[in-house]
CSV table of C-alpha atoms in Angstrom, one decimal:
chain,number,residue,atom,x,y,z
E,1,MET,CA,191.3,138.8,150.4
E,2,LYS,CA,188.4,136.6,149.5
E,3,ASN,CA,184.9,137.8,150.1
E,4,ASP,CA,183.0,135.1,152.1
E,5,ASP,CA,179.9,137.1,153.1
E,6,GLY,CA,177.6,134.6,151.3
E,7,VAL,CA,179.0,131.6,153.1
E,8,SER,CA,176.5,130.1,155.6
E,9,GLU,CA,177.5,127.4,158.1
E,10,ALA,CA,173.9,126.1,158.3
E,11,ILE,CA,173.6,125.6,154.5
E,12,GLY,CA,177.0,124.1,154.4
E,13,PHE,CA,176.0,121.6,157.1
E,14,ILE,CA,172.7,120.8,155.4
E,15,LEU,CA,174.6,120.2,152.1
E,16,ILE,CA,177.2,117.9,153.6
E,17,PHE,CA,174.6,116.1,155.7
E,18,SER,CA,172.4,115.4,152.8
E,19,ILE,CA,175.3,114.2,150.7
E,20,VAL,CA,176.2,111.7,153.6
E,21,VAL,CA,172.5,110.6,153.9
E,22,LEU,CA,172.2,110.1,150.2
E,23,GLY,CA,175.4,108.1,150.2
E,24,ILE,CA,174.2,105.8,152.9
E,25,ALA,CA,170.8,105.4,151.1
E,26,ILE,CA,172.5,104.4,147.9
E,27,VAL,CA,174.7,101.8,149.7
E,28,VAL,CA,171.7,100.4,151.5
E,29,LEU,CA,169.6,100.3,148.4
E,30,TYR,CA,172.1,98.8,146.0
E,31,GLY,CA,175.0,97.5,148.1
E,32,PHE,CA,173.0,95.5,150.6
E,33,PRO,CA,171.5,93.0,148.1
E,34,LEU,CA,175.0,92.6,146.6
E,35,LEU,CA,176.3,91.9,150.1
E,36,ILE,CA,173.6,89.3,150.7
E,37,ALA,CA,174.3,87.6,147.4
E,38,GLY,CA,178.0,87.6,148.2
E,39,GLN,CA,177.1,85.9,151.6
E,40,GLY,CA,175.2,83.3,149.7
E,41,SER,CA,178.1,82.4,147.4
E,42,ALA,CA,180.5,82.5,150.4
E,43,ASP,CA,178.2,80.0,152.2
E,44,MET,CA,178.2,77.8,149.2
E,45,ARG,CA,182.0,77.8,149.0
E,46,ASN,CA,182.4,77.0,152.6
E,47,MET,CA,179.8,74.2,152.4
E,48,GLU,CA,181.6,72.7,149.3
E,49,GLN,CA,184.7,72.4,151.6
E,50,THR,CA,182.6,70.9,154.4
E,51,VAL,CA,180.9,68.4,152.2
E,52,ILE,CA,184.3,67.3,150.8
E,53,VAL,CA,185.5,66.8,154.4
E,54,LEU,CA,182.5,64.5,154.9
E,55,GLN,CA,183.2,62.7,151.7
E,56,ASN,CA,186.8,62.1,153.0
E,57,ASP,CA,185.4,60.6,156.2
E,58,LEU,CA,183.1,58.3,154.1
E,59,LYS,CA,186.2,57.3,152.1
E,60,SER,CA,188.3,56.6,155.2
E,61,ILE,CA,185.5,54.3,156.5
E,62,SER,CA,185.0,52.5,153.3
E,63,TYR,CA,188.5,52.1,152.0
E,64,LYS,CA,190.8,52.1,155.1
E,65,MET,CA,189.0,49.9,157.6
E,66,VAL,CA,188.3,52.9,159.9
E,67,PRO,CA,185.3,51.7,162.1
E,68,TYR,CA,184.0,55.1,163.3
E,69,LYS,CA,184.3,58.8,162.5
E,70,GLU,CA,183.0,61.8,164.2
E,71,THR,CA,183.0,65.3,162.6
E,72,ALA,CA,182.0,68.6,164.1
E,73,LEU,CA,180.8,71.0,161.5
E,74,GLN,CA,179.1,74.2,161.0
E,75,VAL,CA,176.3,74.4,158.4
E,76,GLN,CA,176.0,78.0,157.2
E,77,GLY,CA,173.1,79.6,155.5
E,78,GLY,CA,171.1,76.4,154.8
E,79,VAL,CA,170.2,73.0,156.0
E,80,LEU,CA,172.1,69.7,155.7
E,81,PHE,CA,169.9,66.6,155.2
E,82,VAL,CA,170.7,63.0,155.6
E,83,THR,CA,168.2,60.7,153.8
E,84,GLU,CA,168.0,57.2,152.5
E,85,ALA,CA,166.1,58.4,149.4
E,86,SER,CA,168.4,58.9,146.4
E,87,GLY,CA,169.3,57.7,142.9
E,88,THR,CA,169.5,54.0,142.5
E,89,PHE,CA,172.4,52.0,141.1
E,90,GLU,CA,172.1,48.6,139.5
E,91,VAL,CA,174.8,46.3,138.2
E,92,LEU,CA,173.7,43.6,135.7
E,93,ILE,CA,175.7,40.8,134.1
E,94,ASP,CA,173.9,39.3,131.1
E,95,GLY,CA,170.7,40.9,132.2
E,96,ASP,CA,170.9,39.3,135.6
E,97,SER,CA,170.9,41.8,138.4
E,98,LYS,CA,173.9,41.3,140.7
E,99,TYR,CA,173.6,44.5,142.7
E,100,ASN,CA,170.8,46.9,143.3
E,101,SER,CA,170.8,49.7,145.8
E,102,GLN,CA,169.4,53.1,146.7
E,103,VAL,CA,172.5,54.5,148.2
E,104,GLY,CA,171.2,57.4,150.2
E,105,GLN,CA,172.2,61.1,150.2
E,106,ILE,CA,173.8,63.7,152.4
E,107,ARG,CA,172.3,66.9,150.9
E,108,TYR,CA,172.9,70.6,151.5
E,109,VAL,CA,170.2,73.1,150.5
E,110,SER,CA,171.1,76.7,150.7
E,111,ASP,CA,168.7,79.5,151.8
E,112,LEU,CA,170.1,82.2,149.6
E,113,ASP,CA,171.6,80.3,146.7
E,114,SER,CA,169.6,77.9,144.5
E,115,THR,CA,172.4,75.4,144.1
E,116,ARG,CA,172.5,72.1,145.9
E,117,ILE,CA,175.4,70.0,147.0
E,118,VAL,CA,175.0,66.3,147.7
E,119,ILE,CA,177.1,63.3,148.5
E,120,GLU,CA,175.6,60.4,146.6
E,121,ASN,CA,177.5,57.1,146.4
E,122,GLY,CA,180.8,58.6,147.6
E,123,ALA,CA,180.8,61.4,145.0
E,124,VAL,CA,180.2,65.1,145.7
E,125,LEU,CA,177.7,66.4,143.2
E,126,THR,CA,176.1,69.8,142.6
E,127,ARG,CA,173.1,71.0,140.6
E,128,PRO,CA,170.8,74.0,140.3
E,129,GLU,CA,167.4,73.7,142.0
E,130,ARG,CA,165.7,73.9,138.6
E,131,GLY,CA,167.1,72.8,135.3
E,132,SER,CA,168.7,69.6,134.2
E,133,GLY,CA,172.5,70.1,134.5
E,134,SER,CA,174.7,68.7,137.2
E,135,ALA,CA,178.4,68.4,137.9
E,136,MET,CA,180.8,66.3,140.0
E,137,LEU,CA,182.9,68.3,142.5
E,138,ALA,CA,184.8,65.3,143.9
E,139,GLU,CA,184.9,61.8,142.5
E,140,PRO,CA,184.2,58.5,144.1
E,141,ARG,CA,187.0,55.8,143.9
E,142,TRP,CA,185.8,53.7,141.1
E,143,TYR,CA,188.7,52.6,138.9
E,144,TYR,CA,189.8,50.3,136.1
E,145,ASP,CA,193.1,48.3,136.3
E,146,ASP,CA,194.5,48.0,132.8
E,147,PRO,CA,196.9,45.0,133.0
E,148,SER,CA,194.3,42.7,134.7
E,149,ASN,CA,191.2,44.3,132.9
E,150,THR,CA,189.5,44.6,136.2
E,151,LEU,CA,186.8,47.1,136.9
E,152,ILE,CA,186.2,48.0,140.5
E,153,LEU,CA,182.9,49.5,141.5
E,154,SER,CA,182.6,50.6,145.1
E,155,PHE,CA,179.2,51.6,146.5
E,156,ILE,CA,178.9,53.6,149.7
E,157,GLU,CA,175.4,53.4,151.1
E,158,VAL,CA,174.2,55.8,153.7
E,159,GLN,CA,171.8,54.5,156.3
E,160,THR,CA,169.9,56.5,158.9
E,161,GLU,CA,167.0,55.3,161.0
E,162,ARG,CA,165.1,58.5,160.4
E,163,GLU,CA,165.6,61.5,158.1
E,164,ARG,CA,168.0,64.0,159.7
E,165,ALA,CA,168.4,67.7,159.2
E,166,LEU,CA,171.1,70.0,160.6
E,167,ALA,CA,171.4,73.8,160.6
E,168,GLY,CA,174.1,75.6,162.5
E,169,VAL,CA,176.8,73.8,164.5
E,170,GLY,CA,176.5,70.1,164.9
E,171,ARG,CA,178.2,66.7,165.0
E,172,ILE,CA,177.9,63.9,162.5
E,173,GLU,CA,178.8,60.4,163.6
E,174,MET,CA,179.5,57.7,161.0
E,175,LYS,CA,179.7,54.1,161.8
E,176,ASN,CA,180.8,51.3,159.5
E,177,ASP,CA,178.7,48.1,159.6
E,178,PRO,CA,181.2,45.3,159.0
E,179,VAL,CA,178.5,42.7,158.7
E,180,GLN,CA,177.0,44.4,155.7
E,181,LYS,CA,180.2,44.9,153.8
E,182,ILE,CA,180.3,43.1,150.5
E,183,THR,CA,183.2,42.3,148.2
E,184,ARG,CA,182.1,40.2,145.3
E,185,GLU,CA,184.1,39.2,142.2
E,186,TYR,CA,182.7,38.3,138.9
E,187,THR,CA,184.1,37.1,135.6
E,188,LEU,CA,182.6,39.1,132.7
E,189,PRO,CA,181.7,37.5,129.4
E,190,VAL,CA,182.2,40.0,126.5
E,191,ASP,CA,179.7,42.9,126.5
E,192,SER,CA,177.7,41.5,129.4
E,193,LEU,CA,178.1,44.3,131.9
E,194,GLU,CA,175.5,46.9,132.3
E,195,ILE,CA,175.4,49.7,134.9
E,196,HIS,CA,172.1,51.5,135.4
E,197,TYR,CA,171.6,54.8,137.2
E,198,SER,CA,168.1,55.8,137.9
E,199,PRO,CA,167.6,59.3,139.5
E,200,LEU,CA,165.1,59.7,142.3
E,201,SER,CA,163.1,62.5,140.7
E,202,PRO,CA,163.8,65.3,138.2
E,203,GLU,CA,164.8,67.6,141.1
E,204,HIS,CA,167.3,65.1,142.3
E,205,ASP,CA,168.7,64.0,138.9
E,206,TYR,CA,172.5,63.8,138.7
E,207,SER,CA,172.6,61.9,135.4
E,208,VAL,CA,174.8,64.4,133.6
E,209,ALA,CA,177.5,64.3,136.3
E,210,TRP,CA,177.5,60.5,136.4
E,211,GLU,CA,177.6,60.3,132.6
E,212,ASN,CA,180.6,62.6,132.4
E,213,TYR,CA,182.4,60.7,135.2
E,214,LEU,CA,181.7,57.2,133.8
E,215,THR,CA,182.4,58.0,130.2
E,216,GLY,CA,185.1,60.5,130.7
E,217,ARG,CA,187.1,59.1,133.6
E,218,LEU,CA,186.4,55.4,133.5
E,219,GLY,CA,186.2,55.0,129.7
E,220,MET,CA,182.7,53.5,129.8
E,221,VAL,CA,180.3,53.6,126.9
E,222,GLN,CA,176.7,54.8,127.2
E,223,ASN,CA,174.3,52.3,125.6
E,224,SER,CA,171.2,54.4,126.2
E,225,GLU,CA,170.2,57.0,128.7
E,226,ASN,CA,171.7,56.2,132.1
E,227,VAL,CA,172.8,52.7,130.9
E,228,TYR,CA,176.6,52.2,130.7
E,229,THR,CA,178.9,49.4,129.8
E,230,HIS,CA,182.7,48.9,129.9
E,231,PRO,CA,184.2,47.9,126.5
E,232,SER,CA,187.2,45.9,127.8
E,233,ALA,CA,186.6,44.8,131.4
E,234,SER,CA,186.8,41.1,131.9
E,235,GLU,CA,186.7,41.0,135.7
E,236,LEU,CA,184.4,42.9,137.9
E,237,VAL,CA,184.6,43.6,141.6
E,238,VAL,CA,181.6,45.0,143.4
E,239,GLN,CA,182.2,46.4,146.8
E,240,GLU,CA,179.6,47.9,149.1
E,241,THR,CA,180.1,49.6,152.4
E,242,VAL,CA,177.0,50.5,154.5
E,243,ILE,CA,177.6,53.5,156.8
E,244,THR,CA,175.1,54.3,159.5
E,245,ILE,CA,174.8,58.0,160.3
E,246,THR,CA,173.8,59.2,163.7
E,247,GLY,CA,174.5,62.3,165.7
E,248,PHE,CA,172.5,65.6,165.4
O,1,MET,CA,195.0,126.8,147.8
O,2,ALA,CA,197.9,129.2,148.0
O,3,GLY,CA,199.1,128.7,151.5
O,4,LEU,CA,198.1,125.1,151.7
O,5,ASN,CA,200.8,122.8,153.3
O,6,ASP,CA,200.9,119.6,151.3
O,7,ASN,CA,203.9,118.0,153.0
O,8,GLY,CA,201.7,115.2,154.4
O,9,GLN,CA,200.5,113.9,151.0
O,10,TRP,CA,202.9,110.9,151.2
O,11,ILE,CA,200.9,109.7,154.2
O,12,VAL,CA,197.8,109.3,152.1
O,13,LEU,CA,199.9,107.7,149.3
O,14,MET,CA,201.4,105.2,151.8
O,15,GLY,CA,197.8,104.5,153.1
O,16,PHE,CA,196.8,103.5,149.5
O,17,LEU,CA,199.9,101.4,149.0
O,18,ILE,CA,199.4,99.5,152.3
O,19,SER,CA,195.8,98.8,151.6
O,20,ILE,CA,196.6,97.4,148.2
O,21,ALA,CA,199.3,95.3,149.7
O,22,LEU,CA,196.9,94.0,152.4
O,23,LEU,CA,194.4,93.1,149.6
O,24,PHE,CA,197.1,91.0,147.9
O,25,LEU,CA,198.1,89.3,151.2
O,26,MET,CA,194.4,88.5,151.8
O,27,VAL,CA,194.1,86.7,148.5
O,28,ILE,CA,197.3,84.7,149.2
O,29,ILE,CA,196.1,83.8,152.7
O,30,ASN,CA,192.8,82.7,151.2
O,31,GLN,CA,194.7,80.3,148.9
O,32,ALA,CA,196.9,79.0,151.7
O,33,THR,CA,194.1,77.0,153.4
O,34,LEU,CA,193.1,75.4,150.1
O,35,VAL,CA,196.6,74.5,149.2
O,36,GLY,CA,197.2,73.1,152.7
O,37,GLN,CA,194.1,70.9,152.4
O,38,THR,CA,195.1,69.5,149.0
O,39,THR,CA,198.6,68.8,150.2
O,40,ALA,CA,197.5,67.1,153.4
O,41,GLU,CA,195.0,65.0,151.4
O,42,GLY,CA,197.7,64.0,149.0
O,43,VAL,CA,199.9,62.8,151.8
O,44,LEU,CA,197.0,61.0,153.5
O,45,GLU,CA,195.8,59.4,150.4
O,46,PHE,CA,199.2,58.0,149.4
O,47,PRO,CA,199.2,54.3,150.3
O,48,LYS,CA,202.7,54.1,151.8
O,49,HIS,CA,201.9,51.6,154.5
O,50,GLU,CA,199.8,49.4,152.2
O,51,ILE,CA,202.7,49.2,149.7
O,52,ARG,CA,205.2,48.5,152.5
O,53,ASP,CA,203.0,45.7,153.9
O,54,LEU,CA,202.8,44.1,150.5
O,55,ARG,CA,206.6,44.3,149.9
O,56,GLY,CA,207.2,43.0,153.4
O,57,GLU,CA,205.0,40.0,152.8
O,58,VAL,CA,206.5,39.2,149.4
O,59,PHE,CA,210.0,39.5,150.9
O,60,ARG,CA,209.1,37.3,153.8
O,61,ALA,CA,207.6,34.6,151.5
O,62,GLY,CA,210.7,34.9,149.2
O,63,GLY,CA,211.1,31.8,147.0
O,64,GLU,CA,208.2,30.1,148.8
O,65,MET,CA,205.6,32.3,147.0
O,66,ASN,CA,202.8,30.1,145.6
O,67,ASP,CA,199.3,30.5,144.2
O,68,VAL,CA,197.5,30.0,147.5
O,69,LEU,CA,199.6,32.7,149.3
O,70,TYR,CA,199.2,35.0,146.3
O,71,ASP,CA,195.5,34.6,146.3
O,72,ASP,CA,195.3,35.3,150.0
O,73,ILE,CA,197.3,38.5,149.6
O,74,ARG,CA,195.2,39.6,146.6
O,75,VAL,CA,191.8,39.0,148.4
O,76,ILE,CA,193.0,40.7,151.6
O,77,SER,CA,194.2,43.7,149.7
O,78,LEU,CA,191.0,44.0,147.8
O,79,LYS,CA,188.8,43.7,150.9
O,80,ARG,CA,190.9,45.8,153.3
O,81,ASN,CA,192.6,48.3,151.1
O,82,HIS,CA,190.3,48.5,148.1
O,83,ALA,CA,193.4,47.7,146.0
O,84,ILE,CA,194.2,45.4,143.1
O,85,VAL,CA,197.5,43.7,143.7
O,86,SER,CA,199.4,41.4,141.5
O,87,VAL,CA,202.5,39.4,142.3
O,88,SER,CA,204.4,37.4,139.7
O,89,SER,CA,207.6,35.5,140.4
O,90,LEU,CA,210.1,33.8,138.1
O,91,LYS,CA,211.7,31.2,140.3
O,92,ASP,CA,215.5,30.8,139.9
O,93,SER,CA,215.4,33.1,136.9
O,94,VAL,CA,218.6,34.9,137.9
O,95,VAL,CA,221.8,33.0,138.2
O,96,PHE,CA,225.0,34.3,139.8
O,97,GLY,CA,227.6,31.6,139.5
O,98,ASP,CA,226.2,28.8,141.7
O,99,THR,CA,223.5,30.7,143.5
O,100,THR,CA,220.1,31.5,142.0
O,101,ALA,CA,217.5,34.1,142.8
O,102,THR,CA,213.8,34.6,142.2
O,103,MET,CA,212.7,37.7,140.3
O,104,VAL,CA,209.5,39.1,141.7
O,105,THR,CA,207.4,41.8,140.2
O,106,ILE,CA,204.7,43.4,142.4
O,107,ARG,CA,202.0,45.8,141.2
O,108,PHE,CA,199.7,47.8,143.4
O,109,ASN,CA,196.8,49.9,142.2
O,110,ASN,CA,194.2,51.4,144.5
O,111,GLY,CA,192.7,53.9,142.0
O,112,VAL,CA,194.7,56.8,143.4
O,113,CYS,CA,198.2,55.4,143.0
O,114,VAL,CA,199.8,52.8,140.9
O,115,TYR,CA,203.1,51.3,142.1
O,116,GLU,CA,205.2,48.7,140.3
O,117,GLU,CA,208.5,47.2,141.5
O,118,THR,CA,210.8,44.4,140.4
O,119,PHE,CA,213.3,42.9,142.9
O,120,LEU,CA,215.2,39.7,143.6
O,121,VAL,CA,214.6,37.5,146.6
């Protein structure tokens, strides 16, 4: 037989209760910030998907003659902006400007995470709030056709009559403006093409992403910072679609 | 612990196994939406109808294919489908006894998909 004269129910209860309280306190103190950080990155992942869906809509409107698209979406843990302010693209042939446009942005800024996601000129880009790096999450449809040495640059310009911001559930309406659609063809003399990208400001600088895309994917050559040329293109097609965004 | 009945330990063990299995399933289900989206995009992006339209027009034109028609097809493809199209035909290049046929090569490139085909009309 065991001797359990020294066992007290009250002390046992206090011991167990304090262990439970201590456990809860540790979870609240250390676990909660982790949970919030996890929420931030989960929001970011969801919004990456949402923004790629929006980019697909823009692509359908620009490349498939779709006149109108409406998307219901949920913006989680941040705000989605639509603005006409963005980086500027310029296409020059022999120093003569053939196309120049500030293409506009659809931008997601998270409350918890310091990363931003934007759609600029049909590409989905991301960058930290501070710092100079940037990356392309989904590419625009610029391409080079080898047999005909044709370079096709398509610009997707976003227009909105006022700056828009959306948080929570909302609807984005996109409308193609067929009158403003441009398709121009140019014959390029050797080494005459120049493409310039000028970022809006250091906080909205996506130069690194565009550099990697243009030099890595399209085989362009960087002449100087943000100035690119294509070594073998002899024909150039410049296409621009203007998309008006309304809704929320 | 002498008189302890531990016949129910397997229940606890099964609980562990099932929770681990659920964790794996969760990871797989998470991937499924992503895979579904990429597949659906791949199907949607593939320019099946655009290529069929082009083939149809070239077949319809047959031996009558000329520079004006070719230029129209090229410009429309560029404007409507954002695609570079080239059609080259060698008239009466293939001879079977006393009949001749035109060999046509079409090429379609819209930046996502490149399609080439050679046929006789």
